[in-house]
GROMACS .gro file of C-alpha atoms in nm:
model
  453
    1MET     CA    1  -0.213  -0.678   2.684
    2SER     CA    2  -0.462  -0.872   2.820
    3LYS     CA    3  -0.790  -0.839   2.682
    4THR     CA    4  -0.884  -0.649   2.989
    5GLU     CA    5  -0.635  -0.421   2.924
    6ASN     CA    6  -0.733  -0.422   2.549
    7ALA     CA    7  -1.084  -0.258   2.643
    8LEU     CA    8  -0.899   0.067   2.771
    9LEU     CA    9  -0.745   0.127   2.418
   10ASN     CA   10  -0.833   0.473   2.362
   11LYS     CA   11  -0.730   0.717   2.120
   12GLU     CA   12  -0.598   0.980   2.327
   13GLN     CA   13  -0.325   0.712   2.449
   14PHE     CA   14  -0.177   0.780   2.092
   15GLY     CA   15  -0.140   1.229   2.102
   16GLU     CA   16  -0.340   1.481   1.984
   17ASP     CA   17  -0.166   1.500   1.651
   18PHE     CA   18  -0.196   1.133   1.589
   19LEU     CA   19  -0.335   1.047   1.237
   20TRP     CA   20  -0.629   0.797   1.209
   21GLY     CA   21  -0.749   0.679   0.848
   22VAL     CA   22  -0.839   0.416   0.628
   23SER     CA   23  -0.673   0.322   0.280
   24THR     CA   24  -0.827   0.230  -0.062
   25ALA     CA   25  -0.708   0.190  -0.398
   26ALA     CA   26  -0.851   0.278  -0.732
   27PHE     CA   27  -0.840  -0.057  -0.917
   28GLN     CA   28  -0.950  -0.236  -0.642
   29ILE     CA   29  -1.261  -0.027  -0.564
   30GLU     CA   30  -1.361   0.199  -0.867
   31GLY     CA   31  -1.477  -0.062  -1.101
   32ALA     CA   32  -1.626   0.160  -1.446
   33HIS     CA   33  -1.329  -0.012  -1.603
   34ASP     CA   34  -1.389   0.150  -1.947
   35ALA     CA   35  -1.654   0.473  -1.841
   36ASP     CA   36  -1.654   0.821  -1.914
   37GLY     CA   37  -1.282   0.775  -2.147
   38LYS     CA   38  -1.086   0.557  -1.889
   39GLY     CA   39  -0.796   0.380  -2.097
   40ALA     CA   40  -0.722   0.042  -2.000
   41SER     CA   41  -0.461  -0.038  -1.750
   42ILE     CA   42  -0.216  -0.370  -1.704
   43TRP     CA   43  -0.446  -0.490  -1.456
   44ASP     CA   44  -0.762  -0.475  -1.682
   45VAL     CA   45  -0.568  -0.642  -1.915
   46PHE     CA   46  -0.415  -0.878  -1.643
   47THR     CA   47  -0.742  -0.996  -1.550
   48SER     CA   48  -0.894  -1.081  -1.860
   49GLN     CA   49  -0.619  -1.322  -1.942
   50LYS     CA   50  -0.735  -1.670  -1.821
   51GLY     CA   51  -0.604  -1.826  -1.489
   52LYS     CA   52  -0.419  -1.538  -1.361
   53ILE     CA   53  -0.682  -1.454  -1.081
   54LYS     CA   54  -0.841  -1.714  -0.839
   55ASN     CA   55  -1.193  -1.809  -0.949
   56GLY     CA   56  -1.185  -1.593  -1.265
   57HIS     CA   57  -1.258  -1.297  -1.115
   58HIS     CA   58  -1.216  -0.974  -1.269
   59ALA     CA   59  -1.295  -0.565  -1.164
   60LEU     CA   60  -1.468  -0.427  -1.408
   61SER     CA   61  -1.702  -0.338  -1.147
   62ALA     CA   62  -1.536  -0.416  -0.853
   63CYS     CA   63  -1.704  -0.192  -0.531
   64ASP     CA   64  -1.815   0.046  -0.814
   65PHE     CA   65  -1.716   0.335  -0.611
   66TYR     CA   66  -1.715   0.476  -0.925
   67THR     CA   67  -2.034   0.558  -0.881
   68HIS     CA   68  -2.089   0.500  -0.519
   69TYR     CA   69  -1.858   0.769  -0.383
   70LYS     CA   70  -2.068   0.978  -0.222
   71ASN     CA   71  -2.217   0.696  -0.029
   72ASP     CA   72  -1.893   0.523   0.073
   73ILE     CA   73  -1.731   0.873   0.179
   74ALA     CA   74  -2.041   0.928   0.407
   75LEU     CA   75  -1.975   0.567   0.564
   76ILE     CA   76  -1.605   0.724   0.623
   77ARG     CA   77  -1.778   1.014   0.791
   78GLU     CA   78  -2.038   0.770   0.988
   79LEU     CA   79  -1.714   0.578   1.098
   80ASN     CA   80  -1.584   0.905   1.256
   81ILE     CA   81  -1.248   0.833   1.034
   82PRO     CA   82  -1.082   1.159   0.926
   83ASN     CA   83  -0.805   1.083   0.689
   84PHE     CA   84  -0.940   0.906   0.365
   85ARG     CA   85  -0.633   0.773   0.145
   86PHE     CA   86  -0.728   0.690  -0.212
   87SER     CA   87  -0.548   0.649  -0.528
   88ILE     CA   88  -0.576   0.807  -0.862
   89SER     CA   89  -0.614   0.599  -1.166
   90TRP     CA   90  -0.324   0.707  -1.401
   91PRO     CA   91  -0.541   0.549  -1.711
   92ARG     CA   92  -0.846   0.735  -1.619
   93ILE     CA   93  -0.643   1.097  -1.591
   94MET     CA   94  -0.391   1.009  -1.922
   95PRO     CA   95  -0.559   0.698  -2.114
   96ASN     CA   96  -0.311   0.670  -2.355
   97GLY     CA   97  -0.044   0.707  -2.060
   98SER     CA   98   0.047   1.075  -2.175
   99HIS     CA   99  -0.098   1.355  -2.285
  100PRO     CA  100  -0.383   1.425  -2.418
  101VAL     CA  101  -0.583   1.443  -2.039
  102ASN     CA  102  -0.903   1.311  -2.025
  103GLN     CA  103  -1.144   1.588  -1.862
  104SER     CA  104  -1.382   1.329  -1.703
  105GLY     CA  105  -1.105   1.175  -1.523
  106ILE     CA  106  -1.001   1.502  -1.401
  107ASP     CA  107  -1.382   1.631  -1.277
  108TYR     CA  108  -1.413   1.226  -1.117
  109TYR     CA  109  -1.140   1.289  -0.882
  110ASN     CA  110  -1.252   1.652  -0.819
  111LYS     CA  111  -1.566   1.524  -0.722
  112ILE     CA  112  -1.430   1.317  -0.474
  113ILE     CA  113  -1.181   1.541  -0.334
  114ASP     CA  114  -1.477   1.845  -0.291
  115PHE     CA  115  -1.689   1.610  -0.137
  116LEU     CA  116  -1.406   1.516   0.098
  117LEU     CA  117  -1.326   1.785   0.225
  118GLU     CA  118  -1.733   1.956   0.240
  119CYS     CA  119  -1.735   1.617   0.460
  120ASN     CA  120  -1.446   1.735   0.683
  121ILE     CA  121  -1.223   1.449   0.559
  122GLU     CA  122  -0.894   1.491   0.470
  123PRO     CA  123  -0.791   1.344   0.115
  124TRP     CA  124  -0.445   1.175   0.108
  125VAL     CA  125  -0.390   1.114  -0.263
  126THR     CA  126  -0.132   0.775  -0.374
  127LEU     CA  127  -0.042   0.892  -0.743
  128TYR     CA  128   0.087   0.524  -0.823
  129HIS     CA  129  -0.103   0.247  -0.683
  130TRP     CA  130   0.008  -0.043  -0.956
  131ASP     CA  131  -0.227   0.055  -1.219
  132LEU     CA  132  -0.007   0.145  -1.524
  133PRO     CA  133  -0.150   0.232  -1.870
  134HIS     CA  134  -0.137  -0.032  -2.038
  135ALA     CA  135  -0.061   0.173  -2.387
  136LEU     CA  136   0.267   0.277  -2.171
  137GLU     CA  137   0.328  -0.114  -2.120
  138GLU     CA  138   0.322  -0.197  -2.457
  139LYS     CA  139   0.653   0.022  -2.481
  140GLY     CA  140   0.800  -0.173  -2.194
  141GLY     CA  141   0.604  -0.037  -1.887
  142TRP     CA  142   0.871   0.028  -1.618
  143THR     CA  143   1.149  -0.144  -1.773
  144ASN     CA  144   1.195   0.131  -2.024
  145ARG     CA  145   1.394   0.416  -1.900
  146GLU     CA  146   1.117   0.656  -2.054
  147SER     CA  147   0.897   0.547  -1.758
  148VAL     CA  148   1.064   0.788  -1.548
  149THR     CA  149   0.925   1.094  -1.793
  150TRP     CA  150   0.605   0.951  -1.810
  151PHE     CA  151   0.552   0.927  -1.443
  152SER     CA  152   0.681   1.291  -1.419
  153GLU     CA  153   0.437   1.398  -1.710
  154TYR     CA  154   0.149   1.213  -1.499
  155THR     CA  155   0.240   1.346  -1.174
  156GLU     CA  156   0.270   1.732  -1.317
  157VAL     CA  157  -0.124   1.683  -1.450
  158CYS     CA  158  -0.259   1.566  -1.116
  159VAL     CA  159  -0.052   1.827  -0.922
  160HIS     CA  160  -0.161   2.073  -1.159
  161TYR     CA  161  -0.553   2.005  -1.086
  162PHE     CA  162  -0.542   1.882  -0.776
  163GLY     CA  163  -0.253   2.049  -0.599
  164ASP     CA  164  -0.514   2.342  -0.461
  165ARG     CA  165  -0.690   2.109  -0.255
  166VAL     CA  166  -0.516   1.814  -0.158
  167LYS     CA  167  -0.230   1.870   0.107
  168ASN     CA  168  -0.100   1.549   0.144
  169TRP     CA  169   0.049   1.315  -0.104
  170MET     CA  170   0.165   0.987  -0.180
  171VAL     CA  171   0.413   0.905  -0.448
  172ILE     CA  172   0.433   0.503  -0.541
  173ASN     CA  173   0.273   0.241  -0.330
  174GLU     CA  174   0.485  -0.048  -0.236
  175PRO     CA  175   0.719  -0.085  -0.487
  176SER     CA  176   0.933  -0.382  -0.382
  177VAL     CA  177   0.552  -0.585  -0.415
  178PHE     CA  178   0.453  -0.468  -0.815
  179THR     CA  179   0.811  -0.481  -0.925
  180GLY     CA  180   0.865  -0.825  -0.756
  181ALA     CA  181   0.545  -0.986  -0.826
  182GLY     CA  182   0.485  -0.799  -1.141
  183TYR     CA  183   0.808  -0.822  -1.332
  184PHE     CA  184   0.983  -1.060  -1.172
  185LEU     CA  185   0.746  -1.395  -1.045
  186GLY     CA  186   0.471  -1.266  -1.345
  187ILE     CA  187   0.208  -1.359  -1.072
  188HIS     CA  188   0.084  -1.002  -1.061
  189ALA     CA  189   0.042  -0.746  -1.416
  190PRO     CA  190   0.154  -0.710  -1.648
  191GLY     CA  191   0.291  -1.089  -1.564
  192LYS     CA  192   0.661  -1.039  -1.658
  193LYS     CA  193   0.929  -1.288  -1.559
  194GLY     CA  194   1.294  -1.311  -1.516
  195LEU     CA  195   1.597  -1.071  -1.322
  196THR     CA  196   1.652  -0.839  -1.608
  197ASN     CA  197   1.281  -0.747  -1.596
  198TYR     CA  198   1.320  -0.687  -1.248
  199LEU     CA  199   1.621  -0.487  -1.216
  200LYS     CA  200   1.516  -0.254  -1.481
  201ALA     CA  201   1.191  -0.231  -1.334
  202MET     CA  202   1.326  -0.176  -0.984
  203HIS     CA  203   1.564   0.116  -1.097
  204HIS     CA  204   1.350   0.295  -1.290
  205VAL     CA  205   1.092   0.323  -1.015
  206THR     CA  206   1.331   0.454  -0.756
  207LEU     CA  207   1.409   0.705  -0.970
  208SER     CA  208   1.043   0.804  -1.060
  209THR     CA  209   0.965   0.817  -0.680
  210ALA     CA  210   1.180   1.072  -0.648
  211ALA     CA  211   1.092   1.220  -0.975
  212GLY     CA  212   0.753   1.262  -0.880
  213ALA     CA  213   0.823   1.395  -0.537
  214LYS     CA  214   1.045   1.652  -0.653
  215ILE     CA  215   0.800   1.778  -0.886
  216ILE     CA  216   0.493   1.816  -0.632
  217ARG     CA  217   0.757   2.003  -0.395
  218ASN     CA  218   0.855   2.223  -0.648
  219ARG     CA  219   0.474   2.323  -0.727
  220LEU     CA  220   0.361   2.262  -0.405
  221PRO     CA  221   0.577   2.382  -0.149
  222GLU     CA  222   0.383   2.380   0.132
  223ALA     CA  223   0.260   2.013   0.050
  224ASN     CA  224   0.336   1.727   0.278
  225ILE     CA  225   0.446   1.451   0.047
  226GLY     CA  226   0.552   1.090   0.182
  227THR     CA  227   0.608   0.734  -0.048
  228THR     CA  228   0.513   0.371   0.064
  229PHE     CA  229   0.667   0.097   0.128
  230SER     CA  230   0.586  -0.273   0.255
  231CYS     CA  231   0.725  -0.408   0.526
  232THR     CA  232   0.784  -0.760   0.679
  233HIS     CA  233   0.963  -0.844   0.998
  234ILE     CA  234   1.188  -1.116   0.928
  235GLU     CA  235   1.296  -1.402   1.175
  236PRO     CA  236   1.572  -1.698   1.068
  237GLU     CA  237   1.429  -2.053   1.137
  238THR     CA  238   1.700  -2.135   1.359
  239ASP     CA  239   1.998  -2.027   1.491
  240LYS     CA  240   2.226  -2.173   1.231
  241PRO     CA  241   2.443  -1.980   1.045
  242LYS     CA  242   2.305  -2.064   0.699
  243ASP     CA  243   1.984  -1.932   0.835
  244ILE     CA  244   2.083  -1.654   0.978
  245GLU     CA  245   2.246  -1.570   0.651
  246ALA     CA  246   1.970  -1.617   0.494
  247ALA     CA  247   1.728  -1.431   0.683
  248LYS     CA  248   1.929  -1.134   0.585
  249ARG     CA  249   1.961  -1.158   0.238
  250VAL     CA  250   1.536  -1.138   0.254
  251ASP     CA  251   1.534  -0.892   0.473
  252THR     CA  252   1.779  -0.682   0.268
  253LEU     CA  253   1.536  -0.763  -0.023
  254LEU     CA  254   1.209  -0.699   0.135
  255ASN     CA  255   1.287  -0.435   0.350
  256ARG     CA  256   1.632  -0.247   0.232
  257THR     CA  257   1.587  -0.262  -0.149
  258PHE     CA  258   1.387   0.040  -0.217
  259ILE     CA  259   1.440   0.246   0.111
  260GLU     CA  260   1.782   0.289   0.098
  261PRO     CA  261   1.828   0.449  -0.228
  262ILE     CA  262   1.526   0.730  -0.156
  263LEU     CA  263   1.719   0.793   0.150
  264GLY     CA  264   2.043   0.883  -0.021
  265LEU     CA  265   2.227   0.516   0.101
  266GLY     CA  266   2.233   0.371  -0.226
  267TYR     CA  267   2.133   0.013  -0.324
  268PRO     CA  268   2.246  -0.234   0.006
  269LYS     CA  269   2.431  -0.457  -0.289
  270GLU     CA  270   2.667  -0.524  -0.001
  271ASP     CA  271   2.422  -0.765   0.138
  272LEU     CA  272   2.244  -0.883  -0.192
  273ALA     CA  273   2.506  -0.972  -0.424
  274VAL     CA  274   2.243  -0.963  -0.707
  275LEU     CA  275   2.205  -0.590  -0.692
  276LYS     CA  276   2.529  -0.574  -0.809
  277LYS     CA  277   2.419  -0.635  -1.146
  278LEU     CA  278   2.177  -0.296  -1.135
  279LYS     CA  279   2.516  -0.125  -1.256
  280SER     CA  280   2.426  -0.250  -1.604
  281TYR     CA  281   2.110   0.051  -1.562
  282ILE     CA  282   2.267   0.282  -1.351
  283LEU     CA  283   2.372   0.623  -1.558
  284GLU     CA  284   2.618   0.870  -1.381
  285ASP     CA  285   2.353   1.083  -1.265
  286ASP     CA  286   2.102   0.802  -1.137
  287LEU     CA  287   2.260   0.798  -0.800
  288ASN     CA  288   2.217   1.165  -0.738
  289ASN     CA  289   1.854   1.166  -0.879
  290MET     CA  290   1.736   0.878  -0.685
  291SER     CA  291   1.669   1.023  -0.334
  292PHE     CA  292   1.458   1.315  -0.167
  293ASP     CA  293   1.368   1.440   0.188
  294PHE     CA  294   1.040   1.301   0.242
  295ASP     CA  295   0.811   1.453   0.481
  296PHE     CA  296   0.703   1.106   0.589
  297ILE     CA  297   0.751   0.763   0.514
  298GLY     CA  298   0.446   0.522   0.486
  299LEU     CA  299   0.509   0.183   0.643
  300GLN     CA  300   0.289  -0.132   0.534
  301CYS     CA  301   0.286  -0.390   0.738
  302TYR     CA  302   0.092  -0.691   0.791
  303THR     CA  303   0.253  -0.998   0.916
  304ARG     CA  304   0.635  -1.168   0.973
  305GLU     CA  305   0.806  -1.406   0.798
  306VAL     CA  306   1.015  -1.702   0.913
  307VAL     CA  307   1.322  -1.831   0.692
  308ARG     CA  308   1.575  -2.055   0.645
  309ALA     CA  309   1.832  -2.134   0.374
  310SER     CA  310   1.768  -2.299   0.080
  311LEU     CA  311   2.023  -2.348  -0.251
  312LEU     CA  312   1.753  -2.448  -0.450
  313ILE     CA  313   1.610  -2.089  -0.452
  314PRO     CA  314   1.844  -1.874  -0.711
  315TYR     CA  315   1.973  -1.523  -0.646
  316ILE     CA  316   1.859  -1.483  -0.251
  317GLY     CA  317   1.960  -1.884  -0.118
  318ALA     CA  318   1.661  -1.857   0.099
  319GLU     CA  319   1.288  -1.992   0.154
  320LEU     CA  320   1.008  -1.867   0.366
  321VAL     CA  321   0.879  -2.147   0.602
  322SER     CA  322   0.478  -2.065   0.545
  323ALA     CA  323   0.238  -2.048   0.868
  324GLU     CA  324   0.023  -2.367   0.760
  325LYS     CA  325   0.384  -2.524   0.766
  326ARG     CA  326   0.496  -2.375   1.095
  327ASN     CA  327   0.121  -2.461   1.230
  328VAL     CA  328   0.024  -2.060   1.368
  329ILE     CA  329  -0.258  -1.889   1.348
  330ALA     CA  330  -0.291  -1.713   0.970
  331THR     CA  331  -0.528  -1.487   0.799
  332GLU     CA  332  -0.736  -1.580   0.490
  333MET     CA  333  -0.427  -1.459   0.262
  334GLY     CA  334  -0.198  -1.695   0.470
  335TRP     CA  335   0.015  -1.477   0.654
  336GLU     CA  336   0.054  -1.531   1.010
  337VAL     CA  337  -0.088  -1.350   1.262
  338TYR     CA  338   0.197  -1.152   1.458
  339PRO     CA  339   0.112  -0.798   1.608
  340PRO     CA  340   0.489  -0.809   1.730
  341ALA     CA  341   0.592  -0.759   1.378
  342LEU     CA  342   0.474  -0.401   1.376
  343TYR     CA  343   0.660  -0.325   1.736
  344HIS     CA  344   0.972  -0.459   1.538
  345ILE     CA  345   0.927  -0.263   1.218
  346ILE     CA  346   0.849   0.064   1.345
  347LYS     CA  347   1.172   0.012   1.612
  348ARG     CA  348   1.377  -0.088   1.271
  349PHE     CA  349   1.316   0.196   1.079
  350ASN     CA  350   1.345   0.424   1.350
  351ALA     CA  351   1.702   0.344   1.321
  352TYR     CA  352   1.697   0.551   0.946
  353LYS     CA  353   1.836   0.907   1.093
  354ASN     CA  354   1.700   1.087   0.794
  355ILE     CA  355   1.336   0.963   0.822
  356LYS     CA  356   1.155   1.238   0.939
  357LYS     CA  357   0.797   1.098   1.068
  358ILE     CA  358   0.632   0.718   1.010
  359ILE     CA  359   0.295   0.664   0.890
  360ILE     CA  360   0.136   0.298   0.942
  361THR     CA  361  -0.003   0.394   0.574
  362GLU     CA  362  -0.155   0.006   0.581
  363ASN     CA  363  -0.243  -0.261   0.826
  364GLY     CA  364  -0.523  -0.487   0.841
  365ALA     CA  365  -0.625  -0.881   0.818
  366ALA     CA  366  -0.881  -1.105   0.531
  367PHE     CA  367  -1.065  -1.353   0.719
  368PRO     CA  368  -1.398  -1.530   0.601
  369ASP     CA  369  -1.698  -1.311   0.656
  370ILE     CA  370  -2.060  -1.391   0.696
  371VAL     CA  371  -2.361  -1.177   0.701
  372LYS     CA  372  -2.610  -1.315   0.958
  373ASN     CA  373  -2.933  -1.134   1.008
  374GLY     CA  374  -2.776  -0.790   0.876
  375LYS     CA  375  -2.483  -0.799   1.089
  376VAL     CA  376  -2.098  -0.932   1.067
  377TYR     CA  377  -1.924  -1.033   1.374
  378ASP     CA  378  -1.587  -1.027   1.253
  379ILE     CA  379  -1.421  -1.055   1.600
  380LYS     CA  380  -1.103  -1.160   1.429
  381ARG     CA  381  -1.032  -0.893   1.255
  382THR     CA  382  -1.155  -0.654   1.558
  383HIS     CA  383  -0.889  -0.807   1.766
  384TYR     CA  384  -0.600  -0.801   1.457
  385ILE     CA  385  -0.673  -0.439   1.485
  386GLN     CA  386  -0.647  -0.374   1.873
  387ASP     CA  387  -0.358  -0.612   1.895
  388HIS     CA  388  -0.154  -0.432   1.645
  389LEU     CA  389  -0.276  -0.068   1.779
  390GLU     CA  390  -0.125  -0.241   2.123
  391GLN     CA  391   0.206  -0.273   1.920
  392LEU     CA  392   0.199   0.066   1.781
  393LEU     CA  393   0.105   0.192   2.139
  394LYS     CA  394   0.386  -0.004   2.304
  395ALA     CA  395   0.663   0.154   2.021
  396LYS     CA  396   0.506   0.517   2.104
  397LYS     CA  397   0.609   0.473   2.464
  398ASP     CA  398   0.955   0.307   2.438
  399GLY     CA  399   1.039   0.640   2.220
  400TYR     CA  400   1.013   0.531   1.906
  401ASN     CA  401   0.849   0.776   1.595
  402VAL     CA  402   0.548   0.687   1.430
  403ASP     CA  403   0.268   0.959   1.392
  404GLY     CA  404  -0.049   0.774   1.190
  405TYR     CA  405  -0.247   0.418   1.139
  406PHE     CA  406  -0.447   0.364   0.863
  407VAL     CA  407  -0.620   0.053   0.839
  408TRP     CA  408  -0.645  -0.105   0.505
  409SER     CA  409  -0.916  -0.118   0.417
  410LEU     CA  410  -1.287   0.104   0.398
  411THR     CA  411  -1.450  -0.174   0.201
  412ASP     CA  412  -1.379  -0.543   0.094
  413ASN     CA  413  -1.258  -0.504  -0.258
  414PHE     CA  414  -1.073  -0.656  -0.550
  415GLU     CA  415  -0.757  -0.822  -0.380
  416TRP     CA  416  -0.557  -0.841  -0.689
  417ALA     CA  417  -0.488  -1.198  -0.754
  418GLU     CA  418  -0.719  -1.338  -0.482
  419GLY     CA  419  -0.992  -1.165  -0.652
  420TYR     CA  420  -1.308  -1.128  -0.434
  421ASN     CA  421  -1.218  -1.428  -0.233
  422ALA     CA  422  -0.954  -1.223   0.059
  423ARG     CA  423  -1.205  -0.956   0.255
  424PHE     CA  424  -0.998  -0.659   0.419
  425GLY     CA  425  -1.267  -0.429   0.466
  426LEU     CA  426  -1.432  -0.294   0.759
  427ILE     CA  427  -1.711  -0.246   0.496
  428HIS     CA  428  -1.886  -0.584   0.400
  429ILE     CA  429  -1.956  -0.582   0.031
  430ASP     CA  430  -2.234  -0.821  -0.168
  431PHE     CA  431  -2.047  -0.761  -0.472
  432ASP     CA  432  -2.395  -0.873  -0.634
  433THR     CA  433  -2.556  -0.612  -0.501
  434GLN     CA  434  -2.342  -0.376  -0.403
  435LYS     CA  435  -2.514  -0.410  -0.084
  436ARG     CA  436  -2.258  -0.220   0.201
  437THR     CA  437  -2.262  -0.355   0.565
  438ILE     CA  438  -2.077  -0.197   0.851
  439LYS     CA  439  -1.833  -0.492   1.026
  440GLN     CA  440  -1.833  -0.530   1.386
  441SER     CA  441  -1.462  -0.406   1.323
  442GLY     CA  442  -1.608  -0.080   1.170
  443MET     CA  443  -1.859  -0.021   1.480
  444TRP     CA  444  -1.534  -0.101   1.695
  445PHE     CA  445  -1.272   0.166   1.494
  446ARG     CA  446  -1.603   0.385   1.484
  447ASP     CA  447  -1.614   0.387   1.875
  448PHE     CA  448  -1.259   0.418   1.904
  449LEU     CA  449  -1.249   0.737   1.703
  450SER     CA  450  -1.555   0.903   1.879
  451LYS     CA  451  -1.499   1.228   2.046
  452ASN     CA  452  -1.617   1.079   2.360
  453ASN     CA  453  -1.421   0.763   2.389
   0.00000   0.00000   0.00000
């Protein structure tokens, strides 16, 4: 589609029941890191260590959503966004990771949920968006099989206190990212490295995803239950067989390893030999306990990766060819801007016959933003969202199942190891003053979602 047709994009084309929303995560926006009885998370500890976060940034205050939540929810309403995805901070609810429960934490999320409903905004809760209580990490974190029990207890608490008003639940956010970056590469919290840590974490997170979903289903039979996966469209650098095979291995690692066991297909170890090492950690009933019939699957897609074979990279024998090396347009994160990736991902995941619904639960872009005369003209982000919506619409027109789109993110926030350098928000935040400024992209999305569009 050309930019002229782009102007004709309107929400009616996507259907009356299509879900529109915006996504956030507790650690990235809340701040108030030790307020009202909150315990430390693995990210609180990780960000306090020298050299872990770009420019030495930390999230002690972040966007201070903890105290600004009413203003920010009012902005969601102003932007005509009907669905708000946010995560619950496990250590805010259970400071030591298990009982006792911190009533102040419960009260805080009750206030958020109640105010969202008062504003006619539907809450979508993510139970785990990476902020494991540090007290549990001291016991091994996700590498400890007990983590399945810990997570189940935490899920029970959240369902008990919030289930009377929250209809939409996402169990775990992007397991491949937080296990790979946090337990294999060590570049995210908790900073562990090595294959053994990674494989244990992978398996226990998979078991926990199904266990948490079953608890929600048992306690709230009418709930809409999903979980989210990061997905990246993978292409080989050349048509040489070694590059094609390398791309297949990377695709297996990034796109198949976590979703297939949840769908009852087991781990895809035939296409990635290193996964055969998981057998050391799989107990007799695990294969039955890993799967769950989710109401929807959340897919989070930002880019594509081009892959070539490399004998130097252990276990996977492949390397990514960066956007910079390929001399293509990229975001502040170094990710290629390639909207057709979203179409390919939707098509690809439609091939799994036991996925009932697909929702794009994150999509967005980080670009350098400047406030000038009280305005932020983020034309690149606006075009990024428009171009990805075109690809989503194309997928729908081609008959593929996709039922919603959530922008990442509402506001600029703490972008993990990138600190405050990568701005993804529809709303600009001055982190010194906490001043909010709606960007051009936010205004475009507001107008797109308006009833008169």
